[in-house]
XYZ file of C-alpha atoms in Angstrom:
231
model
C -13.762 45.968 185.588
C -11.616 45.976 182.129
C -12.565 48.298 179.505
C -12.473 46.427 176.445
C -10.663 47.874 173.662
C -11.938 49.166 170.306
C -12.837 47.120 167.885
C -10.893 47.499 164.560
C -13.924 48.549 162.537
C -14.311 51.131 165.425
C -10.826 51.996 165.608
C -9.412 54.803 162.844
C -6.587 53.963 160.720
C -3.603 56.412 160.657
C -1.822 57.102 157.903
C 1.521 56.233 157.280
C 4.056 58.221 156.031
C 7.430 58.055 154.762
C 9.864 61.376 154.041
C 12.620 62.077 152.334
C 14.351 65.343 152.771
C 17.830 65.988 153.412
C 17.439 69.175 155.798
C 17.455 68.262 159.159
C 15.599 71.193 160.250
C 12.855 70.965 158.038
C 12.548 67.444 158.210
C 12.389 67.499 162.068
C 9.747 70.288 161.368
C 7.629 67.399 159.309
C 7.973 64.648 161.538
C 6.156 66.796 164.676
C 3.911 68.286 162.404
C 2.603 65.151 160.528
C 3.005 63.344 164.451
C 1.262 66.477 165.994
C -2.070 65.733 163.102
C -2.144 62.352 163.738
C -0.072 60.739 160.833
C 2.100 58.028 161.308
C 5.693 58.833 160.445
C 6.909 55.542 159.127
C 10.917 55.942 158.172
C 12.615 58.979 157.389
C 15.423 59.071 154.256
C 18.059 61.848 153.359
C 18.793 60.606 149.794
C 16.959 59.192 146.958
C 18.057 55.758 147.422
C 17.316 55.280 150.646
C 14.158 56.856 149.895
C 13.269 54.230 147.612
C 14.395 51.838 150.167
C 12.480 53.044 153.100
C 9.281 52.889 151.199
C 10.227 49.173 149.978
C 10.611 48.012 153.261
C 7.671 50.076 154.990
C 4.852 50.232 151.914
C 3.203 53.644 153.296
C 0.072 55.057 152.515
C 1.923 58.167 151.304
C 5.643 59.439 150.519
C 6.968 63.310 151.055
C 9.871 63.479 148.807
C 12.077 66.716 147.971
C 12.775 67.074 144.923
C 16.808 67.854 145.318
C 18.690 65.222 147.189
C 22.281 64.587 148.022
C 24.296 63.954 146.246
C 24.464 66.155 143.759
C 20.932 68.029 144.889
C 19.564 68.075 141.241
C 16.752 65.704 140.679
C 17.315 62.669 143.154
C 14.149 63.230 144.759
C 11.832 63.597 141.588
C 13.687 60.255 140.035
C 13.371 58.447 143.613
C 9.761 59.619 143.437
C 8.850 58.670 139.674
C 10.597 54.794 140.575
C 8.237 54.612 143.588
C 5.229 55.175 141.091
C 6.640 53.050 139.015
C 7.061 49.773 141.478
C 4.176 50.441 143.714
C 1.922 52.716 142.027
C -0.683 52.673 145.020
C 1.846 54.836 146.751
C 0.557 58.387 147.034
C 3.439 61.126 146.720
C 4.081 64.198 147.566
C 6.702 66.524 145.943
C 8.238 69.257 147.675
C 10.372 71.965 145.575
C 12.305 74.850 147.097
C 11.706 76.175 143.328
C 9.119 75.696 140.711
C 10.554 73.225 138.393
C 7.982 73.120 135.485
C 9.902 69.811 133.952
C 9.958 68.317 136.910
C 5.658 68.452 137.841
C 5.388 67.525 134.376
C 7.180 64.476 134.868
C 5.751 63.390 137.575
C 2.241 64.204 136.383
C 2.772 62.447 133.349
C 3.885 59.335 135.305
C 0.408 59.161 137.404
C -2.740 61.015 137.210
C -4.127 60.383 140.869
C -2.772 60.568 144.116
C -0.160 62.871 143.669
C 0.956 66.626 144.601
C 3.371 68.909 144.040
C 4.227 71.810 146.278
C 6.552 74.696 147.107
C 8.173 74.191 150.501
C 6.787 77.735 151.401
C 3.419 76.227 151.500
C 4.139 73.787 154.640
C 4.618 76.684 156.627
C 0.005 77.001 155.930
C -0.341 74.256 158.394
C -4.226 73.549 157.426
C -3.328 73.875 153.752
C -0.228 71.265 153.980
C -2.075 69.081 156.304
C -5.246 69.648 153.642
C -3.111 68.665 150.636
C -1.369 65.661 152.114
C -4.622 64.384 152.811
C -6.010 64.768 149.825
C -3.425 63.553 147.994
C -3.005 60.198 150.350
C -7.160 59.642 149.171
C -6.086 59.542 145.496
C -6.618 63.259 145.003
C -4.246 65.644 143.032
C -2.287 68.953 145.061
C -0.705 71.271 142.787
C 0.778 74.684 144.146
C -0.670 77.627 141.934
C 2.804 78.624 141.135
C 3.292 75.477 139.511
C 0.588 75.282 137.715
C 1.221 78.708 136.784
C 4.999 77.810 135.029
C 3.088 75.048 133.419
C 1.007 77.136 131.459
C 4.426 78.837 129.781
C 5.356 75.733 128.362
C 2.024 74.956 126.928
C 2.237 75.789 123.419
C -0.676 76.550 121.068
C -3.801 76.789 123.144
C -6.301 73.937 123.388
C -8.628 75.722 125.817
C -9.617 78.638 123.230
C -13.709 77.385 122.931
C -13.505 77.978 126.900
C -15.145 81.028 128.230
C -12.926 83.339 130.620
C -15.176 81.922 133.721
C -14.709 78.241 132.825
C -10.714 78.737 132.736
C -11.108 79.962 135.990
C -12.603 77.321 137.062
C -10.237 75.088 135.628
C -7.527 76.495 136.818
C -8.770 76.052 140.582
C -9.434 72.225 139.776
C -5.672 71.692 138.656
C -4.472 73.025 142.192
C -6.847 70.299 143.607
C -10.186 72.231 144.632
C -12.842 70.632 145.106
C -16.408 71.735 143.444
C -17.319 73.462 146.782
C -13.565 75.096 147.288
C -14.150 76.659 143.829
C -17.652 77.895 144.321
C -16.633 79.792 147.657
C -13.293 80.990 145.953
C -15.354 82.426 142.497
C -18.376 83.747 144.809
C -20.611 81.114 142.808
C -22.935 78.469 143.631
C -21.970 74.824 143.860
C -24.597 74.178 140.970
C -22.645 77.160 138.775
C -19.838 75.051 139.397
C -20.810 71.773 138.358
C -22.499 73.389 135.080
C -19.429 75.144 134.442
C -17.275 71.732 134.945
C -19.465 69.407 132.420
C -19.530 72.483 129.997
C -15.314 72.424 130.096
C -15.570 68.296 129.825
C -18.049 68.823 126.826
C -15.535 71.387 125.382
C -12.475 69.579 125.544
C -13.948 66.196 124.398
C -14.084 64.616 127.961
C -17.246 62.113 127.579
C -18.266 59.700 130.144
C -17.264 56.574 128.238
C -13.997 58.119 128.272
C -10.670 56.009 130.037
C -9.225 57.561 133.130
C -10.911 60.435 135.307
C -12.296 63.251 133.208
C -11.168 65.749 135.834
C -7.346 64.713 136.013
C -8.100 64.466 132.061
C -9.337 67.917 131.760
C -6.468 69.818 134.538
C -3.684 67.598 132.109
C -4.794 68.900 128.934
C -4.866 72.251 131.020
C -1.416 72.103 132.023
C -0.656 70.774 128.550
C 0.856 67.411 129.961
C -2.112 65.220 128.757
C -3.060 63.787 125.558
C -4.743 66.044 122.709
C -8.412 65.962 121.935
């Protein structure tokens, strides 16, 4: 007797991913781990154009990118990655940095407010947290490594966040590496409800109403980083 096969409703989608990094190691390292989870490694690229060609030709859900490629290893990747945005913006990416480059996340956060991340390459080596962040970032979720956020406080300027209490910039800060509310209650020792009141006290602060375009959270972790529009 046949077994007959899954239906698709029935039958879980993988997602596909393309990656562009230049280090054979490490991108060897990617392709079993991302293979190993259950992700579906689409092309790999070793340069920004081919990057940007790969994910032409093979539309995945999600792109890794470094941000130095060959040739000349300065911003190939971060460029290749702001073009993909740019020409098929329902691409997720991912941005891997040896370094924090500040100019660089601002860039790229500027570009896009959803489905994006930005990460030091020392954090792929926190399986569960990589695997977490890709994820979460291929649903149309934001992953930014504390460091970064960290160097994008320095080039804030005058404070916008002075109304907010001590408490509700530490909650904000945990939002802009991608937390969710329950993340941030078990990180802060709070309850989820804390949390929430603490969130729609920060939107009412910074001017975040409902009627407001674009997603008050990404809204309120830009004007955070100080890479989103003023109140």
């Amino acid at each position: 007797m046949t077994t007959p096969s899954p239906s698709p409703a029935t039958t879980p989608t993988r997602l596909r991913v393309v990656i562009g990094e230049d280090s054979v190691l490490l991108l060897a390292g990617l392709v079993k781990l991302l293979e190993g989870a259950g992700f579906e490694v689409a092309a790999t690229a070793g340069d920004g154009t081919a990057l940007v060609e790969a994910v032409g030709r093979e539309r995945p859900d999600v792109v890794i990118a470094d941000v130095r490629m060959p040739p000349s290893y300065t911003d190939e990747g971060i460029r290749a990655a702001l073009l993909i945005r740019e020409q098929w913006p329902a691409t997720a990416i991912l941005v891997l940095s040896q370094y924090v480059e500040e100019r660089y996340a601002a860039d790229l956060l500027s570009a896009n407010t959803s489905s994006v991340g930005y990460l030091l390459k020392d954090r792929v080596a926190d399986v569960t947290e990589f695997l977490d962040a890709l994820r979460r970032v291929a649903a149309g979720g934001t992953a930014l490594d504390p460091e970064v956020v960290a160097q994008l406080l320095v080039r804030r300027g005058p404070d916008p966040l002075a109304a907010l209490t001590q408490r509700e910039r530490d909650v904000l800060a945990l939002m802009a590496e991608g937390r969710s509310n329950t993340e941030i209650a078990a990180s802060l020792v709070i309850t989820d409800s804390a949390v929430s009141k603490h969130i729609n006290s920060i939107f009412t602060k910074l001017g975040l109403h409902p009627g407001d375009t674009g997603h008050r959270r990404v809204l309120a972790v830009l004007r955070y980083l100080g890479t989103g529009p003023a109140a």
